[in-house]
Coordinates of C-alpha atoms and ligand atoms in Angstrom, one line a residue:
X1 CA -15.7 -15.2 26.7
X2 CA -12.3 -16.3 25.0
X3 CA -9.3 -14.0 26.2
X4 CA -6.2 -13.0 24.3
X5 CA -3.7 -10.8 24.9
X6 CA -3.4 -9.3 21.5
X7 CA -6.5 -9.6 18.9
X8 CA -5.7 -8.4 15.4
X9 CA -8.3 -7.4 13.0
X10 CA -7.9 -8.3 9.5
X11 CA -5.4 -11.7 8.3
X12 CA -4.2 -9.4 5.5
X13 CA -0.4 -9.2 5.0
X14 CA 0.2 -6.2 7.7
X15 CA -2.2 -8.0 10.4
X16 CA -0.1 -11.3 10.0
X17 CA 3.1 -10.0 10.0
X18 CA 2.5 -8.4 13.7
X19 CA 0.7 -11.6 14.7
X20 CA 3.7 -13.8 13.7
X21 CA 6.1 -11.7 15.9
X22 CA 3.9 -11.6 18.7
X23 CA 3.1 -15.2 18.6
X24 CA 7.0 -15.7 18.5
X25 CA 7.4 -14.1 21.2
X26 CA 5.0 -16.5 23.2
X27 CA 2.2 -13.8 23.2
X28 CA -1.5 -15.4 22.9
X29 CA -2.8 -14.1 19.7
X30 CA -5.9 -14.2 17.5
X31 CA -6.4 -12.9 14.3
X32 CA -9.9 -12.6 13.0
X33 CA -10.9 -12.1 9.1
X34 CA -14.1 -11.7 7.8
X35 CA -13.4 -13.7 4.8
X36 CA -13.1 -17.0 4.1
X37 CA -9.9 -17.1 2.1
X38 CA -6.7 -15.5 2.9
X39 CA -5.7 -12.9 0.0
X40 CA -9.0 -12.7 -1.6
X41 CA -10.8 -10.7 -2.6
X42 CA -7.7 -9.5 -4.8
X43 CA -6.9 -5.9 -4.8
X44 CA -3.2 -5.3 -5.8
X45 CA -1.3 -4.8 -8.6
X46 CA 1.6 -6.6 -7.2
X47 CA 4.2 -4.4 -7.9
X48 CA 6.9 -4.4 -5.4
X49 CA 10.6 -4.0 -4.6
X50 CA 13.1 -6.8 -3.2
X51 CA 12.5 -5.0 0.5
X52 CA 9.3 -6.3 0.7
X53 CA 9.9 -10.2 0.5
X54 CA 12.9 -9.5 2.6
X55 CA 11.0 -7.9 5.3
X56 CA 8.2 -10.2 5.0
X57 CA 10.8 -13.1 4.7
X58 CA 9.1 -14.8 2.0
X59 CA 11.1 -16.9 -0.5
X60 CA 10.9 -15.4 -4.5
X61 CA 10.1 -18.7 -5.5
X62 CA 6.4 -19.4 -6.2
X63 CA 5.5 -15.8 -5.3
X64 CA 7.7 -13.8 -8.0
X65 CA 5.8 -14.0 -11.3
X66 CA 8.1 -11.3 -13.4
X67 CA 10.8 -9.1 -12.8
X68 CA 10.6 -5.6 -14.0
X69 CA 13.7 -3.3 -15.4
X70 CA 12.3 0.0 -16.1
X71 CA 9.1 2.2 -17.0
X72 CA 7.5 3.7 -20.3
X73 CA 5.6 6.5 -19.1
X74 CA 2.9 7.8 -21.7
X75 CA 1.9 11.5 -21.7
X76 CA -1.5 12.8 -22.5
X77 CA -0.4 14.1 -26.0
X78 CA 1.0 10.4 -26.9
X79 CA 4.5 11.0 -26.4
X80 CA 6.8 8.5 -24.2
X81 CA 9.5 8.5 -21.9
X82 CA 11.5 5.0 -21.1
X83 CA 13.4 4.9 -17.8
X84 CA 15.8 2.2 -16.4
X85 CA 16.3 -1.0 -18.5
X86 CA 19.8 -1.6 -16.9
X87 CA 19.1 -3.6 -13.8
X88 CA 15.9 -5.0 -11.8
X89 CA 13.9 -2.3 -10.3
X90 CA 10.8 -4.3 -9.1
X91 CA 9.0 -7.5 -9.1
X92 CA 5.7 -8.6 -9.9
X93 CA 4.0 -10.9 -7.2
X94 CA 1.3 -13.4 -7.0
X95 CA -0.6 -11.2 -4.3
X96 CA -2.6 -14.1 -2.8
X97 CA 0.5 -16.4 -2.2
X98 CA 2.4 -13.8 -0.8
X99 CA -0.5 -13.1 2.0
X100 CA -0.9 -16.9 2.4
X101 CA 2.7 -17.4 2.9
X102 CA 2.4 -14.5 5.5
X103 CA -0.2 -16.2 7.3
X104 CA 1.0 -19.5 7.3
X105 CA 4.4 -17.9 9.1
X106 CA 1.9 -16.3 11.8
X107 CA 0.0 -19.6 12.1
X108 CA 3.4 -21.7 12.5
X109 CA 4.6 -19.3 15.3
X110 CA 1.7 -20.2 16.9
X111 CA -1.2 -17.0 16.1
X112 CA -4.7 -18.4 15.7
X113 CA -6.4 -17.1 12.8
X114 CA -10.4 -17.3 12.2
X115 CA -11.7 -17.1 9.0
X116 CA -15.1 -15.7 8.2
X117 CA -14.9 -13.8 11.3
X118 CA -16.0 -10.4 11.2
X119 CA -15.4 -8.1 13.9
X120 CA -19.0 -6.3 14.0
X121 CA -18.4 -4.4 17.2
X122 CA -16.0 -3.1 19.6
X123 CA -15.9 -1.2 22.9
X124 CA -13.6 -0.6 25.9
X125 CA -14.0 -3.0 28.6
X126 CA -12.4 -4.2 31.9
X127 CA -8.9 -3.1 31.2
X128 CA -8.9 -3.7 27.5
X129 CA -11.3 -4.1 24.6
X130 CA -14.4 -6.5 24.2
X131 CA -15.0 -7.4 20.7
X132 CA -18.3 -9.0 18.9
X133 CA -17.5 -11.5 16.3
X134 CA -19.9 -12.5 13.7
X135 CA -19.5 -15.8 12.0
X136 CA -22.2 -17.5 10.0
X137 CA -24.7 -15.2 11.5
X138 CA -23.9 -16.2 15.2
X139 CA -22.4 -13.9 17.7
X140 CA -19.5 -14.5 20.2
X141 CA -17.3 -12.2 22.3
X142 CA -13.7 -12.0 23.1
X143 CA -11.8 -9.7 25.3
X144 CA -8.4 -8.9 24.9
X145 CA -5.5 -6.6 26.4
X146 CA -4.2 -5.2 23.1
X147 CA -6.5 -4.4 19.9
X148 CA -4.4 -4.2 16.6
X149 CA -6.4 -2.7 13.7
X150 CA -4.7 -3.9 10.5
X151 CA -8.3 -4.2 8.9
X152 CA -7.4 -2.0 5.5
X153 CA -8.7 1.2 3.5
X154 CA -11.9 1.7 5.4
X155 CA -11.0 0.1 8.8
X156 CA -14.1 0.1 11.6
X157 CA -11.4 -0.2 14.2
X158 CA -10.2 3.3 13.1
X159 CA -13.8 4.7 12.8
X160 CA -15.1 2.9 16.3
X161 CA -12.6 4.5 18.4
X162 CA -12.6 8.0 16.8
X163 CA -9.0 7.9 15.2
X164 CA -8.4 10.5 12.5
X165 CA -9.4 9.6 8.8
X166 CA -7.2 9.6 5.8
X167 CA -7.0 12.4 3.5
X168 CA -8.5 10.9 1.2
X169 CA -9.1 7.6 -0.9
X170 CA -8.6 6.7 -4.1
X171 CA -10.8 4.5 -6.1
X172 CA -9.1 2.0 -8.1
X173 CA -9.8 -0.8 -10.8
X174 CA -7.4 -3.6 -12.4
X175 CA -8.0 -6.7 -14.5
X176 CA -5.7 -9.7 -15.0
X177 CA -5.2 -10.0 -19.3
X178 CA -4.1 -12.7 -21.2
X179 CA -3.2 -12.5 -25.0
X180 CA -1.2 -9.8 -24.8
X181 CA 2.1 -8.7 -26.5
X182 CA 4.4 -7.1 -24.2
X183 CA 8.0 -6.5 -23.4
X184 CA 8.1 -8.3 -20.3
X185 CA 10.6 -6.4 -18.8
X186 CA 8.7 -2.9 -18.9
X187 CA 5.8 -1.7 -17.0
X188 CA 3.8 1.3 -18.7
X189 CA 2.2 4.3 -17.1
X190 CA -0.6 6.6 -18.4
X191 CA -0.7 10.0 -17.2
X192 CA -3.4 12.8 -17.8
X193 CA -7.0 13.4 -17.3
X194 CA -8.8 11.3 -20.1
X195 CA -7.1 8.1 -18.4
X196 CA -6.7 8.4 -14.8
X197 CA -7.8 12.0 -13.4
X198 CA -5.7 12.6 -10.1
X199 CA -3.6 9.6 -10.3
X200 CA -2.3 7.3 -13.2
X201 CA -3.1 4.1 -15.0
X202 CA -0.6 0.9 -15.3
X203 CA 0.2 -2.3 -17.3
X204 CA 2.1 -4.7 -15.9
X205 CA 3.2 -7.9 -17.7
X206 CA 3.0 -10.8 -15.2
X207 CA 5.2 -13.5 -17.2
X208 CA 8.7 -13.7 -18.5
X209 CA 6.9 -14.1 -22.1
X210 CA 4.8 -11.2 -21.7
X211 CA 1.8 -12.6 -22.8
X212 CA -0.1 -12.1 -19.4
X213 CA -0.9 -8.7 -17.5
X214 CA -2.3 -6.8 -14.6
X215 CA -3.5 -3.5 -15.7
X216 CA -5.5 -1.0 -13.6
X217 CA -5.7 2.6 -12.8
X218 CA -6.7 4.8 -9.6
X219 CA -8.9 8.1 -9.8
X220 CA -8.6 10.5 -6.9
X221 CA -11.7 13.2 -5.9
X222 CA -12.0 15.2 -8.8
X223 CA -13.2 13.5 -12.2
X224 CA -15.7 13.8 -14.9
X225 CA -16.8 10.0 -15.6
X226 CA -17.2 7.1 -13.4
X227 CA -14.2 4.7 -12.5
X228 CA -15.3 1.9 -15.6
X229 CA -15.2 4.7 -18.2
X230 CA -11.7 5.5 -17.8
X231 CA -11.1 1.9 -17.6
X232 CA -12.5 1.0 -20.9
X233 CA -10.6 3.9 -22.3
X234 CA -7.2 2.0 -20.9
X235 CA -8.3 -1.2 -22.5
X236 CA -9.0 0.4 -25.8
X237 CA -5.2 1.6 -25.7
X238 CA -3.4 0.0 -28.9
X239 CA -0.8 -1.7 -26.7
X240 CA -4.1 -4.0 -25.5
X241 CA -5.4 -4.6 -28.8
X242 CA -6.8 -8.5 -28.8
X243 CA -6.2 -8.6 -24.9
X244 CA -8.8 -10.9 -23.0
X245 CA -10.1 -9.9 -19.9
X246 CA -9.8 -12.7 -17.3
X247 CA -10.6 -11.5 -13.9
X248 CA -11.9 -7.8 -12.7
X249 CA -11.0 -6.4 -9.2
X250 CA -11.4 -3.1 -7.7
X251 CA -10.1 -1.3 -4.5
X252 CA -9.6 1.8 -2.5
X253 CA -5.9 3.1 -1.5
X254 CA -5.9 5.7 1.6
X255 CA -3.4 8.1 1.4
X256 CA -2.4 10.7 4.3
X257 CA -1.2 8.7 7.3
X258 CA -2.9 9.4 10.4
X259 CA -1.6 11.9 12.7
X260 CA -2.7 9.4 15.6
X261 CA -2.1 5.7 15.6
X262 CA -2.5 4.9 18.7
X263 CA -4.7 5.0 22.0
X264 CA -5.0 3.5 25.4
X265 CA -5.1 -0.4 24.2
X266 CA -5.0 0.2 20.8
X267 CA -2.7 0.3 17.7
X268 CA -3.5 0.9 14.1
X269 CA -1.4 -0.2 11.4
X270 CA -1.0 -0.8 7.5
X271 CA -4.0 0.5 5.0
X272 CA -6.1 1.0 8.3
X273 CA -3.2 3.8 9.3
X274 CA -3.0 5.2 5.7
X275 CA 0.9 3.6 5.4
X276 CA 0.8 3.8 2.0
X277 CA 3.0 5.7 -0.8
X278 CA 1.1 8.3 -1.9
X279 CA 3.3 8.6 -4.8
X280 CA 2.7 4.9 -6.4
X281 CA -0.5 3.4 -4.0
X282 CA 2.0 0.9 -2.9
X283 CA 1.2 0.1 0.8
X284 CA 3.1 -3.3 1.0
X285 CA 6.6 -1.8 1.8
X286 CA 5.5 1.0 4.4
X287 CA 3.0 -1.4 5.9
X288 CA 5.4 -4.0 6.7
X289 CA 8.0 -1.3 8.1
X290 CA 5.5 -0.2 10.5
X291 CA 4.3 -3.4 11.3
X292 CA 7.8 -4.1 12.6
X293 CA 7.7 -1.1 14.7
X294 CA 4.0 -1.6 16.0
X295 CA 5.1 -5.3 16.9
X296 CA 8.0 -4.4 18.7
X297 CA 6.4 -1.4 20.8
X298 CA 3.7 -3.9 21.5
X299 CA 5.9 -6.6 22.6
X300 CA 7.5 -4.0 24.9
X301 CA 4.1 -3.1 26.4
X302 CA 3.5 -6.4 27.1
X303 CA 6.9 -6.8 29.3
X304 CA 5.9 -3.5 31.2
X305 CA 2.3 -4.7 31.2
X306 CA 1.6 -0.8 30.1
X307 CA -1.0 -0.3 27.5
X308 CA -1.9 3.4 28.2
X309 CA -1.3 5.7 25.1
X310 CA 1.7 7.5 26.5
X311 CA 3.5 3.7 26.3
X312 CA 2.4 2.6 23.0
X313 CA 2.7 5.8 21.6
X314 CA 6.4 5.2 21.0
X315 CA 5.3 3.1 18.0
X316 CA 3.8 6.2 16.5
X317 CA 6.8 8.4 17.0
X318 CA 8.9 5.4 16.0
X319 CA 7.5 5.1 12.1
X320 CA 6.6 8.6 11.9
X321 CA 10.2 9.6 12.2
X322 CA 10.9 6.8 9.9
X323 CA 9.0 6.0 6.8
X324 CA 6.5 8.6 7.8
X325 CA 8.5 11.6 6.6
X326 CA 8.9 9.6 3.1
X327 CA 4.7 9.6 3.1
X328 CA 4.7 13.0 4.4
X329 CA 6.8 14.2 1.3
X330 CA 4.8 11.7 -1.0
X331 CA 1.8 13.9 0.0
X332 CA 3.6 17.1 -1.1
X333 CA 4.8 15.4 -4.4
X334 CA 1.1 14.4 -4.7
X335 CA -0.1 18.2 -4.3
X336 CA 2.1 19.0 -6.9
X337 CA 0.8 16.5 -9.3
X338 CA -2.7 17.1 -8.8
X339 CA -1.9 20.9 -10.2
X340 CA -0.3 19.8 -13.1
X341 CA -2.7 20.0 -16.6
X342 CA -2.5 17.5 -19.5
X343 CA -0.5 20.4 -21.3
X344 CA 2.2 20.6 -18.4
X345 CA 2.5 16.8 -18.4
X346 CA 3.2 16.7 -22.2
X347 CA 5.7 19.7 -21.1
X348 CA 7.7 17.9 -18.3
X349 CA 7.5 14.5 -19.9
X350 CA 9.3 16.3 -23.1
X351 CA 11.9 18.0 -20.8
X352 CA 12.9 15.0 -18.5
X353 CA 13.3 12.8 -22.1
X354 CA 17.5 14.0 -22.3
X355 CA 20.5 11.4 -21.7
X356 CA 21.3 13.4 -18.7
X357 CA 17.9 13.6 -16.8
X358 CA 17.4 9.6 -18.1
X359 CA 20.4 8.9 -16.6
X360 CA 19.6 10.7 -13.0
X361 CA 16.4 8.9 -12.9
X362 CA 18.3 5.7 -13.6
X363 CA 20.7 6.3 -11.0
X364 CA 18.4 8.0 -8.2
X365 CA 14.6 6.3 -8.8
X366 CA 13.7 4.5 -6.0
X367 CA 10.0 3.3 -5.8
X368 CA 10.3 2.9 -2.3
X369 CA 11.7 6.3 -1.8
X370 CA 10.9 8.8 -4.5
X371 CA 12.3 11.9 -2.7
X372 CA 15.9 10.5 -3.3
X373 CA 15.3 11.6 -7.1
X374 CA 13.8 14.8 -6.3
X375 CA 16.8 16.8 -5.3
X376 CA 19.4 15.5 -7.9
X377 CA 16.6 15.9 -10.4
X378 CA 16.3 19.5 -9.9
X379 CA 20.1 20.1 -10.2
X380 CA 20.0 18.5 -13.7
X381 CA 16.8 20.2 -14.5
X382 CA 16.6 23.7 -12.8
X383 CA 13.5 24.8 -14.4
X384 CA 11.6 21.9 -12.1
X385 CA 12.6 24.3 -9.3
X386 CA 9.2 26.3 -10.2
X387 CA 7.6 23.1 -8.6
X388 CA 9.8 23.1 -5.5
X389 CA 8.8 25.8 -3.0
X390 CA 6.1 24.1 -1.6
X391 CA 8.4 20.7 -1.3
X392 CA 10.5 22.8 1.1
X393 CA 8.0 23.5 4.0
X394 CA 9.2 21.5 6.9
X395 CA 7.2 18.4 7.3
X396 CA 6.2 17.6 11.4
X397 CA 6.2 14.0 12.0
Ligands
FAD1 C1 -6.2 -1.6 -7.1 C2 -4.9 -1.3 -6.1 C3 -3.3 -1.6 -6.5 C4 -2.2 -1.8 -5.8 N1 -1.2 -2.1 -5.6 C5 -0.3 -2.2 -5.0 C6 1.1 -2.5 -5.4 O1 1.4 -2.8 -6.8 N2 2.1 -2.6 -4.5 C7 1.9 -2.4 -3.3 O2 2.9 -2.2 -2.3 N3 0.6 -2.2 -2.8 C8 -0.8 -2.0 -3.9 N4 -2.0 -1.6 -3.2 C9 -2.0 -1.5 -2.0 C10 -1.8 -2.6 -0.8 O3 -2.8 -3.4 -1.7 C11 -2.1 -2.5 0.3 O4 -1.6 -1.5 1.1 C12 -2.1 -3.7 1.2 O5 -3.2 -4.8 0.9 C13 -2.4 -3.1 3.0 O6 -2.5 -4.3 3.6 P1 -3.3 -4.5 5.0 O7 -2.9 -5.8 5.4 O8 -3.0 -3.1 5.7 O9 -4.7 -4.0 4.5 P2 -5.6 -5.3 3.7 O10 -5.0 -6.0 2.6 O11 -6.6 -4.6 3.2 O12 -6.1 -6.6 4.8 C14 -7.0 -5.7 5.6 C15 -7.8 -7.3 6.1 O13 -8.8 -6.9 6.8 C16 -10.0 -7.6 6.8 N5 -11.3 -6.6 7.5 C17 -11.5 -5.4 7.1 N6 -12.4 -5.2 8.3 C18 -12.4 -6.7 9.2 C19 -13.7 -6.8 9.8 N7 -14.5 -5.9 10.7 N8 -13.5 -8.1 10.6 C20 -12.6 -8.6 10.5 N9 -12.0 -8.7 9.4 C21 -11.9 -7.5 8.7 C22 -10.0 -7.9 5.2 O14 -10.9 -8.6 4.8 C23 -8.7 -7.8 4.9 O15 -8.4 -9.1 4.7 C24 -3.0 -1.7 -4.1 C25 -4.1 -1.3 -3.5 C26 -5.1 -1.4 -4.7 C27 -6.7 -1.0 -4.2

């Protein structure tokens, strides 16, 4: 039986980021990935802030496909609200190259990455965890002192060891398009019950000419049609007339960060822990932040050789008090968002279309920290206060 100090399930960006840190500290780290290629299958719109590249330590070159200055928000009634435009607010990345870049860093730091190696069973044994790995229909077992579940939205590690589940999962569908004619500086966001009930749809230009795009949408629990119906509706939008669909992909987004992410010899991180922004579905920024906290708590555990829940819990406390507060507030914003009817979307989008509110949005808007905009916006549009009471309730880590 192979023995590792740390085994990480999932060679996504978050698992590999943890692997890189621990391997750089000289720990014996193995990463197990069920797929044969890093970054595939793709399930991401690839819209991030500069902070993501900085946290991951990835170069822009070869990874950043386009820069985004603003957003055009389409109401259900067809009116539009254009925000931003003054400076770069987001980057469009090639997600597969991004994932490969992080995995290469982990590998060069000394982590072993095993592809086509699915964790098919896991249980506690001898002061650690025993894992069953299935590769090409052959089974093998390994032992690790610390197991890190970075195995995505439908984490098996989360389920096997009885961690709580995310509050909800969004269902997503997406595609790469060519032959579009877009302003490359603006993403388009569509809201409303006939286009993306419970979330939103997006059109993201993926090159500086505006001729290619990544489009998609997610839906929440309550919808009247199956997911492909909404996707067909999106593709019929006049903005996408004449577009060619090159590649389709889907995915699931877990929302509602977990109340428990550590146990004896165990930690969960990234989508496995639902460390995802509930307002946008973005998981790379919060996941990478939490990966850093997970790594340093794991290294501290190795230094003291204590892997009990009490010791590892410092990771849970650290991320909950940090980005966890923003994610918890994001769940409150989501609660309000879910209550809005199409008529209310139309009304609020119209209300926000004044020079003063647009200036406030441009000044305080930050896709990683949407709460920073909430209070300045209420000052400018006091009638938004009718939405505020449930935001003001205390959030517990
Ligand atoms: C449609 C869609 C659009 C999105 N758009 C954005 C966006 O624009 N910006 C953004 O920041 N985020 C976006 N996200 C979210 C983002 O993709 C995730 O938050 C991110 O991938 C989380 O990384 P992770 O490493 O935690 O999990 P993952 O990237 O899911 O990696 C988990 C890995 O674990 C592997 N695995 C799972 N089970 C096992 C097992 N039993 N054995 C071995 N390996 C296993 C999987 O194969 C996978 O490679 C989007 C998600 C979706 C679905």
